[in-house]
Coordinates of C-alpha atoms and ligand atoms in Angstrom, one line a residue:
X1 CA 4.4 -31.2 10.3
X2 CA 5.2 -27.7 9.1
X3 CA 3.7 -25.0 11.4
X4 CA 1.2 -22.6 9.9
X5 CA 1.8 -18.9 10.4
X6 CA -0.9 -17.4 12.6
X7 CA -0.1 -13.7 11.7
X8 CA -2.6 -12.4 9.2
X9 CA -4.7 -15.6 9.1
X10 CA -8.4 -14.8 8.4
X11 CA -10.4 -14.9 11.7
X12 CA -12.7 -17.5 10.2
X13 CA -9.7 -19.9 9.9
X14 CA -8.9 -19.4 13.5
X15 CA -12.5 -20.1 14.6
X16 CA -12.5 -23.3 12.5
X17 CA -9.3 -24.5 14.1
X18 CA -10.6 -23.9 17.6
X19 CA -13.8 -25.8 16.7
X20 CA -11.8 -28.7 15.4
X21 CA -9.7 -28.8 18.6
X22 CA -12.9 -28.7 20.7
X23 CA -12.0 -25.3 22.2
X24 CA -14.6 -22.6 22.9
X25 CA -14.9 -19.8 20.3
X26 CA -14.3 -17.0 22.9
X27 CA -10.6 -18.0 23.0
X28 CA -10.3 -16.5 19.5
X29 CA -10.7 -13.0 20.8
X30 CA -8.1 -13.6 23.5
X31 CA -5.7 -14.9 20.8
X32 CA -6.3 -11.9 18.5
X33 CA -5.6 -9.6 21.4
X34 CA -2.3 -11.3 22.2
X35 CA -1.2 -11.1 18.5
X36 CA -2.4 -7.7 17.3
X37 CA -2.5 -5.6 20.4
X38 CA 0.1 -7.1 22.8
X39 CA 2.4 -8.5 20.0
X40 CA 3.2 -11.5 22.1
X41 CA 6.6 -13.2 21.3
X42 CA 5.4 -16.7 22.2
X43 CA 2.2 -18.7 22.8
X44 CA 3.6 -19.4 26.3
X45 CA 3.2 -15.6 27.1
X46 CA -0.5 -15.9 26.5
X47 CA -1.2 -16.2 30.2
X48 CA -5.0 -16.1 30.1
X49 CA -5.1 -19.2 27.9
X50 CA -5.1 -22.7 29.5
X51 CA -1.6 -24.3 29.3
X52 CA -2.9 -27.2 27.2
X53 CA -4.2 -24.7 24.6
X54 CA -0.9 -22.8 24.6
X55 CA 0.8 -26.1 23.8
X56 CA -1.6 -27.0 21.1
X57 CA -1.2 -23.5 19.5
X58 CA 2.6 -23.8 19.7
X59 CA 2.7 -27.1 17.9
X60 CA 0.3 -26.0 15.2
X61 CA 1.3 -22.4 14.5
X62 CA 4.3 -20.0 14.3
X63 CA 4.1 -16.3 15.1
X64 CA 5.3 -14.5 12.0
X65 CA 7.5 -15.6 9.1
X66 CA 9.6 -12.5 8.4
X67 CA 12.7 -10.7 9.6
X68 CA 13.6 -7.0 9.3
X69 CA 16.8 -7.1 7.4
X70 CA 17.6 -3.4 7.3
X71 CA 16.3 -0.1 8.8
X72 CA 17.1 3.3 7.4
X73 CA 16.2 6.5 9.2
X74 CA 15.8 9.8 7.5
X75 CA 16.5 13.2 9.0
X76 CA 12.8 14.1 8.5
X77 CA 11.6 11.2 10.6
X78 CA 10.7 8.8 7.8
X79 CA 11.9 5.2 8.5
X80 CA 12.3 2.6 5.8
X81 CA 12.3 -1.1 6.5
X82 CA 13.6 -3.9 4.3
X83 CA 11.5 -7.0 5.3
X84 CA 12.8 -10.5 4.4
X85 CA 10.3 -13.3 3.7
X86 CA 12.3 -16.6 3.6
X87 CA 13.6 -18.2 1.6
X88 CA 14.5 -15.4 -0.8
X89 CA 12.2 -12.4 -1.1
X90 CA 12.5 -8.9 0.3
X91 CA 10.0 -6.0 0.3
X92 CA 10.1 -2.5 1.5
X93 CA 7.7 -0.7 3.9
X94 CA 8.0 2.9 5.0
X95 CA 6.8 4.5 8.3
X96 CA 6.1 8.3 8.0
X97 CA 5.4 10.0 11.3
X98 CA 3.8 13.4 10.9
X99 CA 2.2 15.4 13.7
X100 CA -0.3 12.9 15.3
X101 CA -0.3 10.7 12.2
X102 CA 1.7 7.6 11.7
X103 CA 1.4 6.5 8.1
X104 CA 2.6 3.1 7.1
X105 CA 3.3 2.5 3.4
X106 CA 2.9 -1.1 2.5
X107 CA 4.1 -3.3 -0.4
X108 CA 1.7 -5.8 -2.2
X109 CA 4.1 -7.5 -4.6
X110 CA 7.8 -8.5 -4.8
X111 CA 8.7 -6.3 -7.7
X112 CA 6.0 -5.1 -10.1
X113 CA 4.8 -6.2 -13.5
X114 CA 3.7 -2.7 -14.6
X115 CA 7.3 -1.8 -15.4
X116 CA 7.0 2.0 -15.0
X117 CA 10.2 3.5 -16.4
X118 CA 10.7 6.1 -13.6
X119 CA 10.1 3.6 -10.7
X120 CA 12.8 1.6 -9.0
X121 CA 10.4 -1.3 -8.4
X122 CA 9.2 -1.3 -12.0
X123 CA 12.7 -1.2 -13.3
X124 CA 13.7 -4.2 -11.1
X125 CA 11.0 -6.5 -12.7
X126 CA 8.5 -8.8 -11.1
X127 CA 9.0 -11.8 -8.8
X128 CA 5.7 -12.7 -7.2
X129 CA 2.5 -11.6 -5.4
X130 CA 2.7 -11.2 -1.6
X131 CA 0.1 -13.4 0.2
X132 CA -2.5 -11.7 2.3
X133 CA -0.8 -12.9 5.4
X134 CA 2.5 -11.4 4.3
X135 CA 0.8 -8.0 3.6
X136 CA -0.7 -8.1 7.2
X137 CA 2.7 -9.2 8.6
X138 CA 4.4 -6.0 7.3
X139 CA 2.2 -4.0 9.7
X140 CA 2.7 -6.5 12.6
X141 CA 6.5 -6.8 12.3
X142 CA 6.9 -3.0 12.1
X143 CA 4.6 -2.2 14.9
X144 CA 6.4 -4.8 17.0
X145 CA 9.8 -3.5 16.1
X146 CA 9.0 0.2 16.8
X147 CA 6.3 0.0 19.5
X148 CA 4.2 2.4 17.4
X149 CA 0.7 1.9 16.2
X150 CA 0.1 2.9 12.5
X151 CA -3.1 4.9 12.2
X152 CA -3.0 5.5 8.5
X153 CA -2.2 2.8 5.9
X154 CA -1.3 3.4 2.3
X155 CA -0.8 0.7 -0.3
X156 CA 1.9 2.7 -2.1
X157 CA 5.0 0.5 -1.6
X158 CA 6.3 -2.0 -4.0
X159 CA 3.9 -3.5 -6.5
X160 CA 0.5 -2.9 -8.0
X161 CA -2.2 -3.7 -5.4
X162 CA -5.0 -4.2 -8.0
X163 CA -2.9 -6.8 -9.9
X164 CA -3.0 -8.8 -6.6
X165 CA -6.6 -8.1 -5.8
X166 CA -7.6 -11.2 -3.9
X167 CA -4.7 -11.0 -1.5
X168 CA -5.2 -7.3 -0.9
X169 CA -8.9 -7.9 -0.4
X170 CA -8.2 -10.5 2.3
X171 CA -5.5 -8.5 3.9
X172 CA -8.0 -5.6 4.2
X173 CA -10.4 -8.0 5.8
X174 CA -7.9 -8.9 8.5
X175 CA -6.6 -5.4 9.0
X176 CA -10.1 -3.9 9.3
X177 CA -11.7 -6.7 11.3
X178 CA -12.5 -6.2 15.1
X179 CA -10.8 -9.6 15.3
X180 CA -7.7 -8.4 13.5
X181 CA -5.9 -5.1 13.6
X182 CA -9.1 -3.1 14.0
X183 CA -7.9 -0.3 11.7
X184 CA -10.6 1.8 10.1
X185 CA -11.2 1.5 6.3
X186 CA -11.4 5.3 6.0
X187 CA -7.8 5.5 7.1
X188 CA -6.6 3.2 4.3
X189 CA -5.7 4.2 0.7
X190 CA -5.1 1.9 -2.2
X191 CA -2.9 3.5 -4.9
X192 CA -3.2 2.1 -8.4
X193 CA -1.7 2.7 -11.8
X194 CA -5.2 2.0 -13.1
X195 CA -6.7 -1.5 -13.6
X196 CA -10.3 -0.6 -14.7
X197 CA -12.4 -3.6 -13.6
X198 CA -10.6 -3.8 -10.3
X199 CA -11.1 -0.1 -9.6
X200 CA -14.8 -0.7 -9.8
X201 CA -14.6 -3.9 -7.8
X202 CA -12.7 -2.1 -5.0
X203 CA -15.4 0.6 -4.9
X204 CA -18.1 -2.1 -4.5
X205 CA -16.1 -4.3 -2.0
X206 CA -14.6 -1.4 0.0
X207 CA -16.6 1.8 -0.4
X208 CA -14.9 3.4 2.6
X209 CA -11.3 2.7 1.5
X210 CA -9.7 5.6 -0.3
X211 CA -8.5 5.4 -3.9
X212 CA -5.5 7.1 -5.4
X213 CA -4.8 6.9 -9.1
X214 CA -1.4 7.4 -10.5
X215 CA -2.2 9.4 -13.6
X216 CA 1.1 11.0 -14.6
X217 CA 0.1 11.9 -18.1
X218 CA -3.0 13.2 -20.0
X219 CA -2.3 11.4 -23.3
X220 CA -1.8 7.7 -24.1
X221 CA 1.3 8.3 -26.2
X222 CA 3.0 10.1 -23.3
X223 CA 1.6 7.8 -20.7
X224 CA 2.8 4.7 -22.6
X225 CA 6.3 6.0 -22.3
X226 CA 6.1 6.4 -18.5
X227 CA 3.7 3.4 -17.8
X228 CA 4.0 0.5 -20.3
X229 CA 0.9 -1.0 -18.8
X230 CA -1.1 1.9 -20.2
X231 CA -1.0 0.1 -23.5
X232 CA -3.2 -2.6 -22.0
X233 CA -5.4 -0.2 -20.0
X234 CA -5.4 3.1 -21.8
X235 CA -6.5 6.4 -20.2
X236 CA -10.0 6.5 -21.5
X237 CA -10.8 3.0 -19.9
X238 CA -9.3 4.0 -16.6
X239 CA -11.1 7.3 -16.5
X240 CA -14.4 5.6 -17.2
X241 CA -13.7 3.2 -14.3
X242 CA -12.9 6.2 -12.0
X243 CA -16.2 7.8 -12.9
X244 CA -18.0 4.5 -12.1
X245 CA -16.1 4.2 -8.8
X246 CA -17.2 7.8 -7.9
X247 CA -20.8 6.9 -8.7
X248 CA -20.6 3.9 -6.3
X249 CA -18.6 5.4 -3.4
X250 CA -19.0 9.2 -3.6
X251 CA -15.6 9.3 -2.1
X252 CA -13.0 11.9 -3.4
X253 CA -10.3 10.2 -5.5
X254 CA -6.7 11.4 -5.1
X255 CA -5.0 11.9 -8.4
X256 CA -1.2 11.4 -8.2
X257 CA 0.8 13.2 -10.8
X258 CA 4.5 12.8 -10.7
X259 CA 6.3 15.6 -12.5
X260 CA 9.3 14.9 -14.8
X261 CA 11.3 17.8 -16.3
X262 CA 10.2 18.5 -19.9
X263 CA 8.4 15.2 -20.1
X264 CA 5.0 15.7 -18.6
X265 CA 5.2 19.1 -16.9
X266 CA 4.3 21.7 -19.5
X267 CA 1.5 24.2 -19.1
X268 CA -0.2 22.5 -22.1
X269 CA 0.0 19.2 -20.3
X270 CA -1.6 20.8 -17.3
X271 CA -4.4 22.2 -19.5
X272 CA -5.1 18.7 -20.8
X273 CA -5.1 17.2 -17.3
X274 CA -7.6 19.9 -16.2
X275 CA -9.8 19.1 -19.2
X276 CA -9.9 15.4 -18.3
X277 CA -10.5 15.9 -14.6
X278 CA -12.8 18.9 -14.6
X279 CA -16.0 18.5 -12.6
X280 CA -14.9 15.2 -11.0
X281 CA -14.7 14.7 -7.2
X282 CA -10.9 14.6 -7.1
X283 CA -7.9 16.2 -5.5
X284 CA -4.6 16.4 -7.3
X285 CA -1.3 15.6 -5.6
X286 CA 1.7 16.9 -7.6
X287 CA 4.9 15.1 -6.7
X288 CA 8.2 16.3 -8.1
X289 CA 9.8 13.0 -9.3
X290 CA 12.4 11.3 -7.1
X291 CA 15.6 10.6 -9.1
X292 CA 16.1 6.9 -9.6
X293 CA 19.5 5.6 -10.9
X294 CA 19.3 4.3 -14.5
X295 CA 16.0 6.1 -15.1
X296 CA 16.1 8.7 -17.9
X297 CA 14.0 11.2 -16.0
X298 CA 14.8 14.1 -13.6
X299 CA 12.5 16.3 -11.5
X300 CA 11.5 19.8 -12.7
X301 CA 12.5 23.1 -11.0
X302 CA 10.1 24.4 -8.3
X303 CA 9.1 27.2 -10.7
X304 CA 7.8 24.7 -13.3
X305 CA 6.0 22.7 -10.6
X306 CA 4.3 25.9 -9.4
X307 CA 3.3 26.9 -12.9
X308 CA 1.7 23.4 -13.5
X309 CA -0.2 23.7 -10.2
X310 CA -1.5 27.2 -11.2
X311 CA -3.0 26.0 -14.4
X312 CA -4.9 23.3 -12.6
X313 CA -6.1 25.8 -9.9
X314 CA -7.2 28.3 -12.6
X315 CA -9.4 25.5 -13.8
X316 CA -11.0 25.0 -10.4
X317 CA -9.1 21.9 -9.4
X318 CA -7.8 21.4 -5.9
X319 CA -4.0 20.8 -5.9
X320 CA -1.4 20.0 -3.3
X321 CA 2.3 20.1 -4.1
X322 CA 3.9 17.2 -2.1
X323 CA 7.3 17.5 -0.7
X324 CA 9.3 14.3 -1.4
X325 CA 10.0 12.7 2.0
X326 CA 13.0 10.6 3.1
X327 CA 15.1 11.6 0.2
X328 CA 18.4 11.0 2.1
X329 CA 17.3 7.3 2.6
X330 CA 16.2 6.7 -1.0
X331 CA 12.6 6.5 0.1
X332 CA 11.3 6.4 -3.4
X333 CA 9.6 3.0 -3.6
X334 CA 11.7 0.0 -4.4
X335 CA 15.2 1.6 -4.1
X336 CA 16.5 -0.5 -1.3
X337 CA 15.0 -3.5 -3.0
X338 CA 17.1 -2.7 -6.1
X339 CA 20.2 -2.9 -4.0
X340 CA 19.4 -6.1 -2.1
X341 CA 17.1 -7.9 -4.7
Ligands
SAH35 N1 1.6 0.6 -8.1 C1 0.9 1.6 -7.4 C2 1.3 1.8 -6.0 C3 2.8 1.8 -5.7 S1 3.7 3.1 -6.4 C4 0.9 2.9 -8.2 O1 1.7 3.0 -9.1 O2 0.1 3.7 -7.9 C5 3.2 4.5 -5.4 C6 3.4 5.8 -6.0 O3 4.8 6.1 -6.1 C7 2.9 6.0 -7.4 O4 2.1 7.1 -7.6 C8 4.1 6.0 -8.3 O5 3.9 6.7 -9.5 C9 5.1 6.7 -7.3 N2 6.5 6.6 -7.7 C10 7.2 5.6 -8.1 N3 8.5 5.9 -8.4 C11 8.6 7.2 -8.2 C12 9.7 8.1 -8.3 N4 10.9 7.7 -8.7 N5 9.4 9.4 -8.0 C13 8.2 9.8 -7.5 N6 7.2 9.0 -7.4 C14 7.3 7.7 -7.7
SF4_36 FE1 4.5 -0.7 -10.3 FE2 3.5 1.5 -9.2 FE3 6.2 1.3 -9.6 FE4 4.5 1.5 -11.7 S1 4.9 3.0 -10.1 S2 6.1 0.0 -11.5 S3 2.7 0.4 -11.0 S4 4.9 0.1 -8.2

């Protein structure tokens, strides 16, 4: 019989298994602790479990399904991991230590169907959704490898999280559960290109999880060029969903705006962005684009970035200019994946 992977399994599934095996339910808590806190290598290390239970666990379950295939360290401390899920899929995850924060950037799909023309993942096409267990395992395998505990999670790696809603939802359950990774929902951010009904659903299901929206353009015509999926979910529909999300959660939404030279970075563009976002509970992150081979776009000069930010500020909008991190290790999402497939 093929063993089931225990990492990332919903707590309710572990409780059911213990019940079927005639084991007391309090064993679950001990097992969770061995997996998520102590990162045990084997069931036989779980010394406070009876030997018979360790043997039963070992014949029913495996601990993890992935291998770290490559690690790249940047001068600025950012570390990028290529995680291999057999038989043939690779995804990237990035650890960004900054002061007392250890942010882990997670993938939700192998490739991405949105096809953004500036994004290495989008240009590589789409293979499949990650399962909820695989999403959880990204955290487990990296914490195990580095000995660090991530205290901030961002779903900003490969893939569009809201096009894999059910698996992201279940992964959040395991990550947030006192019987899982015990990580606080307020320390998690889901970044989306904008899937209207799922934005509202996320607000209802997870009102404490933060939302980031990758806006990138204030007009459909321009946004279609950068984000082909905008033809399916145009700006007006996404903005309406964001407003509904705000009404449900009252949580500030982060607007991500990647700047590309003479494409979406003029003062007029900034005026239009300000007009659309005025009076909303938002914060804008301006990100000078990271150059991706075979993409037609390049980042603007710092002067143009500042001018864009000033227009937003003059309109009363909170703005942060983000420094690209890990540039020497091609930390823009999906770049290692493009090399290894
Ligand atoms: N699919 C989701 C989350 C993953 S992408 C989304 O698009 O929001 C995470 C962020 O990286 C997005 O804001 C995306 O626009 C940005 N990104 C992708 N490629 C980039 C590049 N080459 N330079 C700068 N930002 C990039
Ligand atoms: Fe997908 Fe996000 Fe990349 Fe667009 S930017 S292709 S939505 S991962």
